Short mmCIF file of C-alpha atoms in Angstrom, two decimals:
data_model
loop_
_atom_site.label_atom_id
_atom_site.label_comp_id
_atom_site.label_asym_id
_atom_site.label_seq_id
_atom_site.Cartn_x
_atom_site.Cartn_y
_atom_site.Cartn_z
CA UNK A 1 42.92 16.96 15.97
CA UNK A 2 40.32 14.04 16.80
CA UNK A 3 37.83 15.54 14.78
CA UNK A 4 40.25 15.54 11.54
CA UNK A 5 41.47 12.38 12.00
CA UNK A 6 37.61 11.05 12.32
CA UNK A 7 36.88 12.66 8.72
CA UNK A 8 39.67 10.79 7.32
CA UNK A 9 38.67 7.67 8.57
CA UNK A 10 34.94 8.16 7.57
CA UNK A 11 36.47 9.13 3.65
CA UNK A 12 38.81 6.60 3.64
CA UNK A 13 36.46 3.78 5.07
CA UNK A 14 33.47 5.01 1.99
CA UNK A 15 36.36 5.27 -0.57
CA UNK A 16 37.41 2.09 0.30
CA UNK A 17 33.58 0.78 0.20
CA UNK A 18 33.22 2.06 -3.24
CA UNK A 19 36.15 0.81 -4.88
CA UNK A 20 36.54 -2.80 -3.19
CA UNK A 21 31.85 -3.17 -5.05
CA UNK A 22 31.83 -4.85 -8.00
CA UNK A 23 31.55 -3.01 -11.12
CA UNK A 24 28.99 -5.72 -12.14
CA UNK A 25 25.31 -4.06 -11.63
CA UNK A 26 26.68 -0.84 -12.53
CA UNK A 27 28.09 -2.21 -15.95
CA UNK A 28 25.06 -3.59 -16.59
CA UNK A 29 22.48 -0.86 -15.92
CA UNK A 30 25.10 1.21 -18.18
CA UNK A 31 24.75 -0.79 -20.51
CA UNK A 32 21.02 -1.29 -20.83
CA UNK A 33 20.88 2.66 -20.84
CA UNK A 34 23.20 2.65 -23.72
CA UNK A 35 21.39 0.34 -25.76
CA UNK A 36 18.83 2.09 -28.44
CA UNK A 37 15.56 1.40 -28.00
CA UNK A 38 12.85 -0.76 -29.75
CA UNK A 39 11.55 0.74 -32.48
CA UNK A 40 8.54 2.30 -32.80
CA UNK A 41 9.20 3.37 -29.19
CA UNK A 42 9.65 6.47 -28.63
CA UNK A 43 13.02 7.58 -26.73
CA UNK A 44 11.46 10.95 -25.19
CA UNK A 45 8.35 12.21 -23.57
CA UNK A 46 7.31 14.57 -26.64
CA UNK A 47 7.83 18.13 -25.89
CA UNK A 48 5.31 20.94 -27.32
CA UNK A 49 6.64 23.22 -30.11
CA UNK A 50 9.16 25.60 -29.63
CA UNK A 51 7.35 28.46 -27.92
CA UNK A 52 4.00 26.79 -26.50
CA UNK A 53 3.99 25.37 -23.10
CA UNK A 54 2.54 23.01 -21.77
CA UNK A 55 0.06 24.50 -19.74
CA UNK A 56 -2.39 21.45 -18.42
CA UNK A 57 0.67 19.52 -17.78
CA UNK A 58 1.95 22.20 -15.64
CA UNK A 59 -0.45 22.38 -13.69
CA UNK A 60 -1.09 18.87 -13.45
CA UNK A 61 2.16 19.47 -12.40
CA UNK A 62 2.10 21.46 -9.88
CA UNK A 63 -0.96 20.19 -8.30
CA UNK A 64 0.54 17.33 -7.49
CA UNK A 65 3.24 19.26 -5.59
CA UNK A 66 0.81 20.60 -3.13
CA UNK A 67 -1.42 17.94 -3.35
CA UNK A 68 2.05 15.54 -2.12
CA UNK A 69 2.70 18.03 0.96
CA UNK A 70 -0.05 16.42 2.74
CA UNK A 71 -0.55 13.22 1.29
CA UNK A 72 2.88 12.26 1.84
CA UNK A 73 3.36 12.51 5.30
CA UNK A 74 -0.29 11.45 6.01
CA UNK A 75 0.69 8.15 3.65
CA UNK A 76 3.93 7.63 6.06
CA UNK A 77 1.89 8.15 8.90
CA UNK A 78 -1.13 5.77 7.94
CA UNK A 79 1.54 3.47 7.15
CA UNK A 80 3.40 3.83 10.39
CA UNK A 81 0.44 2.80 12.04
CA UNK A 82 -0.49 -0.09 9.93
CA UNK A 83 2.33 -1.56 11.04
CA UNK A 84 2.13 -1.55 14.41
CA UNK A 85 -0.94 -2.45 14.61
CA UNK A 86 -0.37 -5.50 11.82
CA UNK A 87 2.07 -6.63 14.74
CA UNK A 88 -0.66 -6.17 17.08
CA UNK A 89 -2.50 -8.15 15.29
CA UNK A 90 0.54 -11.26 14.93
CA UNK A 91 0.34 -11.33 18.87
CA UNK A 92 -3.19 -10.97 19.35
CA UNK A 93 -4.41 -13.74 17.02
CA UNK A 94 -0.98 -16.10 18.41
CA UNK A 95 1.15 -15.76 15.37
CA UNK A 96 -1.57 -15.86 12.58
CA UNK A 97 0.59 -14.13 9.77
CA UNK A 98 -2.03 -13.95 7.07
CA UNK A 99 -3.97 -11.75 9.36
CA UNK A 100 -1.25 -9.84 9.81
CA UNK A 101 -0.24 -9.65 5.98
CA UNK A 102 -3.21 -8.25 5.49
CA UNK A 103 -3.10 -5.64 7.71
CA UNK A 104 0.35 -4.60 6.98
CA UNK A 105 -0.42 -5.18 2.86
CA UNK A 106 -3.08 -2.27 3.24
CA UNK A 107 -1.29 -0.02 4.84
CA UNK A 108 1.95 -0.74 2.91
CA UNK A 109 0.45 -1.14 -0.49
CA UNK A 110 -0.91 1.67 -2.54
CA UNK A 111 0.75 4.84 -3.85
CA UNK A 112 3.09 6.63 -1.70
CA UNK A 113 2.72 10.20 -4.11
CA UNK A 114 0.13 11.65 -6.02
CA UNK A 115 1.61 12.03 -9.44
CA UNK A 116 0.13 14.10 -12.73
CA UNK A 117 -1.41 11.35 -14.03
CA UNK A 118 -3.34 10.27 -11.19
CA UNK A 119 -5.01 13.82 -10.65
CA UNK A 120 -5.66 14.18 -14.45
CA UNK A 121 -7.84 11.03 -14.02
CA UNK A 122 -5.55 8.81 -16.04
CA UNK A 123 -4.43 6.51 -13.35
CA UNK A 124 -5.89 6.38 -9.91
CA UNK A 125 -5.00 6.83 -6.46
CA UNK A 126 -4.57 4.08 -3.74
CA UNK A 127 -3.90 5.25 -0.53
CA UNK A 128 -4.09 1.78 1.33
CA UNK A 129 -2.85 -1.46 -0.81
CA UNK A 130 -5.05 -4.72 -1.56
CA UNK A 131 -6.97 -5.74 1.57
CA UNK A 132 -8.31 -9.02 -0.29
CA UNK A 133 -5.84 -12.38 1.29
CA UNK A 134 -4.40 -13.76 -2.25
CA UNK A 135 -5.90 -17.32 -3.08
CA UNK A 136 -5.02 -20.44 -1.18
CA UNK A 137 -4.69 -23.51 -3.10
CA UNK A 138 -2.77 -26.80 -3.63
CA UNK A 139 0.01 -24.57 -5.04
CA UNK A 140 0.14 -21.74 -2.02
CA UNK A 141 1.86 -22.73 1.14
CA UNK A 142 2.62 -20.93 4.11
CA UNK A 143 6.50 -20.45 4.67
CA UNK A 144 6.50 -23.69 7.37
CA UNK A 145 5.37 -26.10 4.01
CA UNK A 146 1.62 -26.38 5.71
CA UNK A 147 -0.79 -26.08 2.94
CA UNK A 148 -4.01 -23.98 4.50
CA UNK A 149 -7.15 -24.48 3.14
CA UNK A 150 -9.66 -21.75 3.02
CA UNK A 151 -12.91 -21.45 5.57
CA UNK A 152 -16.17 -22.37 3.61
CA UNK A 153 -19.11 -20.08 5.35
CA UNK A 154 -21.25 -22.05 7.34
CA UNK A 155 -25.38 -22.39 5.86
CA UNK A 156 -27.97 -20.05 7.94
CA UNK A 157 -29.58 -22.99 10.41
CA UNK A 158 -32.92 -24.03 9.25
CA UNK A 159 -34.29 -22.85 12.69
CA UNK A 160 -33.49 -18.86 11.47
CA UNK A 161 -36.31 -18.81 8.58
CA UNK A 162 -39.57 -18.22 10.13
CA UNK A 163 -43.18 -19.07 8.94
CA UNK A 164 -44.14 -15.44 8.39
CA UNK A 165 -42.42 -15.26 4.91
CA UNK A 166 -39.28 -14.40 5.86
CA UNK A 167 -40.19 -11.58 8.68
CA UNK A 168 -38.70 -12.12 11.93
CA UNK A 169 -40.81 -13.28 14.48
CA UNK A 170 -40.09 -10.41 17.38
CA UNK A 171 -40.61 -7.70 14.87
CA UNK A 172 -37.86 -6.26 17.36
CA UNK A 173 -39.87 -5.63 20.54
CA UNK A 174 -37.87 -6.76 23.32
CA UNK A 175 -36.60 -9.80 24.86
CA UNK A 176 -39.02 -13.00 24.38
CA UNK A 177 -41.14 -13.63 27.00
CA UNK A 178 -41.82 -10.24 27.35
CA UNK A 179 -45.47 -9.31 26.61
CA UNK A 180 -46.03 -5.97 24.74
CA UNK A 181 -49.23 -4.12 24.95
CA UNK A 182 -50.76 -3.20 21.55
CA UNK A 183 -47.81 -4.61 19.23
CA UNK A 184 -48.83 -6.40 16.33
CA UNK A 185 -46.96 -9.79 17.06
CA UNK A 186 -49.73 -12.46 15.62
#
């Protein structure tokens, strides 16, 4: 008996969900799918003749279906992992969320199936998203209002270059001080 009355509360609760949403977005999305579209643009993927098939673009097709029974679950699991370890990354550097943004926009980002189009070479396929931080300007703010400049790399010291014409002095033969029979240090 307390297993039917749970099933009418579940129906009645979602019935009562649907009906009390606004008919708003729905109207709307109607609405735009009623609407004819521009012209010149064409309403329908065009289909081959009456008895030809298709046969690249089925198996383009179905190419992609095998190709998305590993490279879906591999994509979840690469981006699984992103994001712990983007939140690593937020504790380990104390709260630095643009290290972590990029971290967690890599493995986020890119394409989450392999579709037709990407294995006929028409489009192509990003496993990980962007890894590049977006530009920091005058006009880009972090969320607390603090504008961050960007790091400018430092200049190689003058001390590095060496009078041999830009060979390194060691020639890599051990620690200085050391003295190497036979090497060809001048």
């Amino acid at each position: 008996m307390r297993k039917k009355s749970f099933r009418f509360a579940v129906v009645a609760l979602g019935l009562s969900v649907m009906l009390a949403m606004p008919a708003g977005p729905l109207a709307e999305y109607a609405a735009a799918q009623a609407q004819p579209a521009a012209a010149g643009a064409p309403t329908q993927v065009p289909q081959p003749d009456a008895n030809a098939v298709n046969w690249p673009g089925v198996g383009y097709g179905v190419g992609s279906l095998f190709c998305n029974l590993l490279y879906i679950p591999a994509k979840l699991v690469y981006a699984l992992l992103g994001g712990i370890v983007g939140g690593g990354t937020y504790l380990v550097t104390a709260g630095n969320k643009q290290a972590a943004n990029t971290v967690w926009r890599s493995a986020f980002g890119g394409d989450y199936v392999v579709t037709p189009e990407m294995l006929a070479g028409q489009e192509p396929i990003n496993f990980s998203g962007p890894t590049e931080t977006p530009p920091v300007g005058p006009s880009t703010s972090s969320s607390s209002g603090d504008v961050v400049a960007p790091i400018a790399p430092l200049a190689p010291p003058a001390s590095a270059s060496s009078s041999a014409g830009g060979q390194p002095l060691d020639h890599g033969s051990g620690p200085a001080g050391e003295s190497v029979p036979n090497s060809n240090i001048e």
